[in-house]
Amino acid sequence: MTRHTLAVFVAAAFTSATCFAQGSQTVLEDFKPSTLNQPGQEYPQVNSQGYARFRIKAPKADSVKVSLGLGGRGGTRLTKGEDGFWTGTTEGPMDEGFHYYHLTVDGGTFNDPGALNYYGSVRWESGIEIPAHDQDFYALKNVPHGHVQQILFPSPSTQTSRRAYVYTPPGYEKEKSKKYPVLYLQHGWGEDETAWSNQGHANLIMDNLIAEGKIKPFIIVMTYGMTNEVKWGRMKEFRIEPFQTVLVDELIPYVDANFRTLADRNNRAMAGLSMGGMETHTITLNKPDVFGAYALLSGGIYNSEELKDKSKAKLIFLSCGSKENPDRVNKAAAELKAAGYNAVSFVSEKTAHEFLTWRRSLHELAPLLFK
Amino acid sequence: MTRHTLAVFVAAAFTSATCFAQGSQTVLEDFKPSTLNQPGQEYPQVNSQGYARFRIKAPKADSVKVSLGLGGRGGTRLTKGEDGFWTGTTEGPMDEGFHYYHLTVDGGTFNDPGALNYYGSVRWESGIEIPAHDQDFYALKNVPHGHVQQILFPSPSTQTSRRAYVYTPPGYEKEKSKKYPVLYLQHGWGEDETAWSNQGHANLIMDNLIAEGKIKPFIIVMTYGMTNEVKWGRMKEFRIEPFQTVLVDELIPYVDANFRTLADRNNRAMAGLSMGGMETHTITLNKPDVFGAYALLSGGIYNSEELKDKSKAKLIFLSCGSKENPDRVNKAAAELKAAGYNAVSFVSEKTAHEFLTWRRSLHELAPLLFK
């Protein structure tokens, strides 16, 4: 993976929230509060077409902007009403799914006080959810729910206790002798170990798949992958070694000691989105005896030349949104299949470098793992 | 517990963040970033005396205020520099410990983009930490750490899956046959089930006490207690029944089924801070067969008349900050002791209705429980 490729992931993380669905239309006045609003907050709102509407109190401000908007036009400018509230609606419908955003109030960057916050772009950003036509697969349903555990594991290499989240499937506590495979699942640039649960709903995707009998239950472990902090514009400083050490030499042994895992490569997979895909790519190639299945979600590709021993890669999963570079992902999977690998590609329709692409990717990946 | 008393708790939650330590002095220029800043953020800062300094970018704003400040004077007004940043320092040193705050930018309410967010006052507020002289007891140390699990438990009475956090002590996963007592621990008005871990560091307090051999390890369960939403100025609408049903009929059975608990009243305690203390008071009196120990942290008192069967109350713990009403708590404990109860009072020195009072209270309470 080249430095150039990492720069592409980071640039995508910055710009993708400005993508819009195609076409113009009459705006329907059926706006409802976003499902990611803070308790009791009426704004931001979303209508059935995917337009977003904002309402911000700042009676003495001179300008209020929202970062979500048509690319290159500087987002959505709000207009002040006589009541001191600034309001505005996006110029077009937005892609289905989750979007990060923030406000610019008189030249300063602030979050929308109506919305919940999500860690992205190396800060806690506001989040908004455009209901997706297939949102049922990550909905909170009346099914048995797994637990998401915050663990603090010792990390001698970084001289601290590091945080990770561990999803254990429903029934984990009751079936006291059962052991489970484990997926190590990484976030993207500027995000952290909270992303896959908060933005990604990984736990609900798993709960629903398990309730439907579509997958063999497994554990998911999510930790912070930016141990070697990569700043915008300083990509050449990126080194994989610090994170590889934390993951392989510290976190995996802790998880295998503290959870009922099947602790071998055939029952251990690694996946990551965007920069987490780049980490997955490098670490799985460096440590073929540790992981048996690899998945890159909007995170690049493998080619058959770099995979030294085809008997070891049980599954290679490559995905992205249709608004990214689906041809590259499909061609890479086809080339790997022709070379004898169990490779699968998945393209999320009408989504870009955003979390609905990755929710759908996890939903497609999970049934293929640990067979 | 009267309606008036609840109003006092709510009012305290709104005003206590404006408390200052006594005295005036030269401000030392040894400011450092608050430990609760977002990653890489230099501001807000705190000096060794407890003064807080803020720095907010808003080049075109007309006024920027911080809600932390001397009571009644409207917080701390910031001054704009030529670089477009607004800066300012509190007029006095602040009490040690955690404080909620927010900004007012041109008449609108926003969070400080430099600080982490904490749920309080029914919104995600900014948080700042004034280092306490005794902060070691809740520090992240190189000791075995328990896990904090997010659970989603079925709640037929509210027709949804509700969220709780469950602290399991170090070694819980490995000691597969050991069963543990359980403390049900409630947040205050305007907070939620995240408060005791995020603001309170309950997990670190427990980890450290266990590492020192000072307590018998137990489980802590923290859930949302505002099922009957109490809005500011509408206290008479408060009813305990919805929360009591969720706690006693839904959450406790789920915890006893999914965790290795000692499922009897002698091994089950309830505690709460502020409004959570009021809930604890009412529910323990309503359900004396469910809980064996009760603790009110800045949350009122018990008197011997309302405790019908003294054989059942194994421990009654009453606490508050020295800037609240310590005489009331001490007198109530003395009266209960004279009446034959195992009652203990604790007063947190130089703190008000804030989280350092409650961190210290948990630290004092834990060694007394489940003996």
Tab-separated table of C-alpha atoms in Angstrom, chain A residues 38-41 56-63 103 105-113 115-117 119 122-125 140-143 145-154 160-161 165 168 171-174 176 198 203-204 207 224 229 254 257-260, chain B residues 38-41 56-63 103 105-113 115-117 119 122-125 140-143 145-154 160-161 165 168 171-174 176 198 203-204 207 224 229 254 257-260:
chain	number	residue	atom	x	y	z
A	38	GLN	CA	-30.107	14.292	21.236
A	39	PRO	CA	-33.073	13.329	23.447
A	40	GLY	CA	-36.060	15.614	22.852
A	41	GLN	CA	-34.424	17.668	20.079
A	56	ILE	CA	-29.773	26.635	15.031
A	57	LYS	CA	-30.321	29.295	17.689
A	58	ALA	CA	-27.733	32.079	17.420
A	59	PRO	CA	-29.666	35.373	17.476
A	60	LYS	CA	-26.646	37.661	17.314
A	61	ALA	CA	-24.568	35.714	14.789
A	62	ASP	CA	-23.695	37.093	11.349
A	63	SER	CA	-23.447	33.781	9.537
A	103	LEU	CA	-21.421	24.076	11.871
A	105	VAL	CA	-20.765	30.011	13.298
A	106	ASP	CA	-19.143	33.384	12.644
A	107	GLY	CA	-16.002	31.655	11.451
A	108	GLY	CA	-15.704	29.150	14.318
A	109	THR	CA	-16.291	25.379	14.129
A	110	PHE	CA	-18.992	24.054	16.448
A	111	ASN	CA	-21.289	21.039	16.612
A	112	ASP	CA	-25.040	21.154	16.134
A	113	PRO	CA	-26.476	21.258	19.692
A	115	ALA	CA	-27.442	16.204	17.203
A	116	LEU	CA	-25.489	13.404	18.858
A	117	ASN	CA	-21.722	13.406	18.445
A	119	TYR	CA	-15.794	10.602	16.574
A	122	VAL	CA	-10.043	13.459	14.705
A	123	ARG	CA	-12.847	15.237	16.585
A	124	TRP	CA	-16.318	14.565	17.907
A	125	GLU	CA	-18.533	15.627	14.999
A	140	LEU	CA	-32.872	-2.227	17.091
A	141	LYS	CA	-35.332	-5.131	17.249
A	142	ASN	CA	-36.967	-7.249	19.896
A	143	VAL	CA	-34.420	-10.062	19.530
A	145	HIS	CA	-28.951	-8.780	22.104
A	146	GLY	CA	-25.246	-9.341	22.492
A	147	HIS	CA	-23.191	-7.188	24.828
A	148	VAL	CA	-20.572	-4.611	23.889
A	149	GLN	CA	-17.816	-4.604	26.507
A	150	GLN	CA	-15.336	-1.831	27.075
A	151	ILE	CA	-12.028	-3.423	28.026
A	152	LEU	CA	-8.791	-1.782	29.156
A	153	PHE	CA	-5.911	-4.040	28.169
A	154	PRO	CA	-2.270	-3.656	29.220
A	160	THR	CA	-0.535	2.501	29.089
A	161	SER	CA	-3.818	0.618	29.347
A	165	TYR	CA	-14.718	-2.744	22.613
A	168	THR	CA	-20.033	-10.904	22.582
A	171	GLY	CA	-26.104	-16.241	25.005
A	172	TYR	CA	-22.351	-15.818	25.515
A	173	GLU	CA	-22.820	-15.585	29.283
A	174	LYS	CA	-25.131	-18.587	29.513
A	176	LYS	CA	-20.378	-21.279	29.656
A	198	ASN	CA	-21.876	4.003	17.350
A	203	ASN	CA	-23.694	-5.056	17.365
A	204	LEU	CA	-27.236	-4.684	15.972
A	207	ASP	CA	-27.819	-9.504	16.704
A	224	TYR	CA	-7.944	2.236	18.205
A	229	GLU	CA	-0.847	9.399	14.712
A	254	TYR	CA	-5.525	-10.417	26.179
A	257	ALA	CA	-6.982	-15.023	27.850
A	258	ASN	CA	-10.126	-13.171	28.942
A	259	PHE	CA	-12.790	-14.374	26.515
A	260	ARG	CA	-13.791	-17.861	25.393
B	38	GLN	CA	-10.511	15.936	22.841
B	39	PRO	CA	-7.381	14.254	21.419
B	40	GLY	CA	-4.677	16.786	20.562
B	41	GLN	CA	-6.612	19.835	21.804
B	56	ILE	CA	-12.358	29.532	21.235
B	57	LYS	CA	-12.028	30.324	17.535
B	58	ALA	CA	-14.899	32.498	16.306
B	59	PRO	CA	-13.321	35.423	14.370
B	60	LYS	CA	-16.591	37.072	13.352
B	61	ALA	CA	-18.520	36.619	16.596
B	62	ASP	CA	-19.644	39.563	18.736
B	63	SER	CA	-19.595	37.776	22.085
B	103	LEU	CA	-20.489	28.238	25.526
B	105	VAL	CA	-21.721	32.294	21.099
B	106	ASP	CA	-23.720	35.277	19.838
B	107	GLY	CA	-26.708	34.162	21.887
B	108	GLY	CA	-26.638	30.486	20.888
B	109	THR	CA	-25.664	27.528	23.099
B	110	PHE	CA	-22.747	25.432	21.807
B	111	ASN	CA	-20.139	23.108	23.249
B	112	ASP	CA	-16.441	23.866	23.472
B	113	PRO	CA	-14.918	22.158	20.409
B	115	ALA	CA	-13.484	19.441	25.230
B	116	LEU	CA	-15.067	16.009	25.451
B	117	ASN	CA	-18.826	15.816	25.917
B	119	TYR	CA	-24.478	13.890	29.224
B	122	VAL	CA	-30.568	16.650	29.385
B	123	ARG	CA	-27.909	17.406	26.753
B	124	TRP	CA	-24.335	16.489	25.895
B	125	GLU	CA	-22.342	19.215	27.665
B	140	LEU	CA	-6.108	4.832	35.289
B	141	LYS	CA	-3.338	2.627	36.667
B	142	ASN	CA	-1.394	-0.408	35.584
B	143	VAL	CA	-3.640	-2.813	37.520
B	145	HIS	CA	-9.127	-3.767	34.828
B	146	GLY	CA	-12.733	-4.853	34.942
B	147	HIS	CA	-14.931	-4.573	31.864
B	148	VAL	CA	-17.853	-2.207	31.324
B	149	GLN	CA	-20.487	-3.948	29.212
B	150	GLN	CA	-23.233	-2.219	27.298
B	151	ILE	CA	-26.323	-4.437	27.495
B	152	LEU	CA	-29.680	-4.050	25.736
B	153	PHE	CA	-32.329	-5.679	27.908
B	154	PRO	CA	-35.938	-6.348	26.927
B	160	THR	CA	-38.347	-1.360	23.714
B	161	SER	CA	-34.885	-2.705	24.430
B	165	TYR	CA	-23.895	-0.608	31.541
B	168	THR	CA	-17.739	-6.771	35.905
B	171	GLY	CA	-11.051	-11.845	36.630
B	172	TYR	CA	-14.806	-12.184	36.090
B	173	GLU	CA	-14.232	-14.019	32.788
B	174	LYS	CA	-11.605	-16.364	34.174
B	176	LYS	CA	-16.015	-19.193	35.683
B	198	ASN	CA	-17.701	8.652	32.008
B	203	ASN	CA	-14.908	1.343	36.914
B	204	LEU	CA	-11.484	2.801	37.750
B	207	ASP	CA	-10.355	-1.533	39.783
B	224	TYR	CA	-31.321	5.214	32.695
B	229	GLU	CA	-39.230	12.325	31.895
B	254	TYR	CA	-32.093	-9.910	33.085
B	257	ALA	CA	-30.069	-14.486	34.187
B	258	ASN	CA	-27.118	-13.205	32.161
B	259	PHE	CA	-24.430	-12.585	34.768
B	260	ARG	CA	-23.084	-14.738	37.591
